[in-house]
Phi, psi and omega in degrees: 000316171291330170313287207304335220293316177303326232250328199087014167289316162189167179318169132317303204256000151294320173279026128301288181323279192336313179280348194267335159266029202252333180258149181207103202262136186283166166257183187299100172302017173243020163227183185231144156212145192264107164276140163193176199266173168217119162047072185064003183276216241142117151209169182235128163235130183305089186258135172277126171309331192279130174327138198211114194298100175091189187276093224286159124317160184212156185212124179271131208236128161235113220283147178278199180105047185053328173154329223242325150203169178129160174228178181267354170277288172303023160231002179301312189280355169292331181315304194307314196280333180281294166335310166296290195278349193267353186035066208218122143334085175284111181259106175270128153286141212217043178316188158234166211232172196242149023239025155328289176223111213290166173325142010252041185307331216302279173339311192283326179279341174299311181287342173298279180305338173263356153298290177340293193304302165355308199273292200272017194296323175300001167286308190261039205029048190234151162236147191316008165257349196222068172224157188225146205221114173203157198195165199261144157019218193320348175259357162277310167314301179316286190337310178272359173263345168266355186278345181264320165334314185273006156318342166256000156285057192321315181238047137260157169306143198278145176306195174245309191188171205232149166222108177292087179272142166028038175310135152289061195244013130217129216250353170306325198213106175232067160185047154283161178319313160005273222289329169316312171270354177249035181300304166271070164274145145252196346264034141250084189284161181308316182319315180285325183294290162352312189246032163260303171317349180259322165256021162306312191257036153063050172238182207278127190284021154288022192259323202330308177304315186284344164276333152295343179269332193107345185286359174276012263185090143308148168333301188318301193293343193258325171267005170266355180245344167319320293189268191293323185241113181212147151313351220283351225272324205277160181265138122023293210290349174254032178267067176287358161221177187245139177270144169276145171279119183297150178205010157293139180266155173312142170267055193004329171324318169270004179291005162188132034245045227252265175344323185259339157270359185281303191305278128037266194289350208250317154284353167307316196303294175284001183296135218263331183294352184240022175261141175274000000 
């Protein structure tokens, strides 16, 4: 993807979307499954065939890929296998990704369709106290910013649980030891992570330094949250590099639309009401 992107043949993340639509995974003959919209979303939902005394559980899945590719097509055989051994009604979400739609759609439509799904589950034989919400690396972030929405939300039913796989759920520091020590891994590099994120929120990937510096952060805000996201957090035996400590000023630049998702992901994240 970077070879064509270097070449002017097409982007990086137009040759991702591509291989990714190049698979076409079957589904579970032991399940049925339904495209239809929720409250205007595009979603498929996964039903098991086999006869069920009462009312299954249900589960909402929001597919990763930074914001920026992936489908509900490409995730079918994880739909499948969850939906089949966990023997649970599955709603995969089919948000649209940016920068078609640009930021904060992506989210809003998670919290759309699973609002929906809430009200109406007994429709799909599922019951509404036992339904559960999770996604993969950018689709954990939504999971937690919509698990903290319904929190406000009085007249739904309360979730069950929220399940974070590799959730993206800060946005503050990307030169925690992690990120230091796996900086060229591939195939997510620090470098990638970065320049997947500006172009989630469409901005100019000369930005790229100030987030390396810490400058996307106010001071205030990078020291009201220390307590939670610091190296200092970490035991001595796993710092196998030392992270830098910022010293850089906030860039105005980022006060939007940079800010309403760090303030979002970073208290989604840490609320003592949504951990399991």
């Amino acid at each position: 993807g970077k070879i064509c992107e270097r070449l002017g043949i097409c982007t990086q993340i137009e040759f991702i979307r591509f291989t990714m639509n190049i698979m076409k995974p079957r589904l579970d003959p032991s399940l049925s499954a339904k495209d239809l919209l929720f409250d205007g979303v595009p979603i498929r939902v996964y039903q098991p065939k086999a006869p069920y005394a009462g009312r299954r559980k249900g589960m909402v899945l929001f597919h990763g890929g930074a914001g920026l590719v992936g489908t509900i097509d490409f995730y079918q055989d994880n739909s499948n296998r969850i939906a089949k051994e966990a023997d649970v009604v599955l709603v995969a979400v089919s948000y649209g990704l940016s920068p078609e739609h640009p930021y904060p759609s992506q989210y809003k439509q998670c919290l759309a369709a699973t609002a929906h799904f809430m009200r109406n589950a007994e429709v799909y034989g599922v019951d509404p106290s036992q339904i559960i919400i999770f996604g993969d690396s950018a689709g954990g972030n939504f999971t937690s910013v919509v698990a903290q929405q319904l929190t406000k939300r009085p007249d739904l039913p309360k979730l069950r649980a929220q399940a974070l796989i590799y959730a993206g759920v800060q946005a503050m520091d990307f030169n925690l030891p992690s990120y230091v020590q796996n900086a060229t891994m591939p195939l997510l590099s620090q470098e990638t992570v970065i320049k997947f994120i500006l172009q989630y929120f469409i901005k100019d990937p000369a930005l790229k330094s100030d987030i390396l510096k810490g400058s996307h952060v106010p001071d205030d805000f990078r020291l009201k949250y220390r307590k939670w996201v610091s190296p200092d957090n970490i035991p001595e035996k796993f710092m196998l590099l030392t992270s830098p400590r910022f010293t850089n000023s906030f860039q105005s630049c980022w006060k939007k639309p940079f800010l309403p998702f760090l303030l979002k992901t970073t208290s989604s994240s840490i609320s003592p009401k949504l951990s399991l």
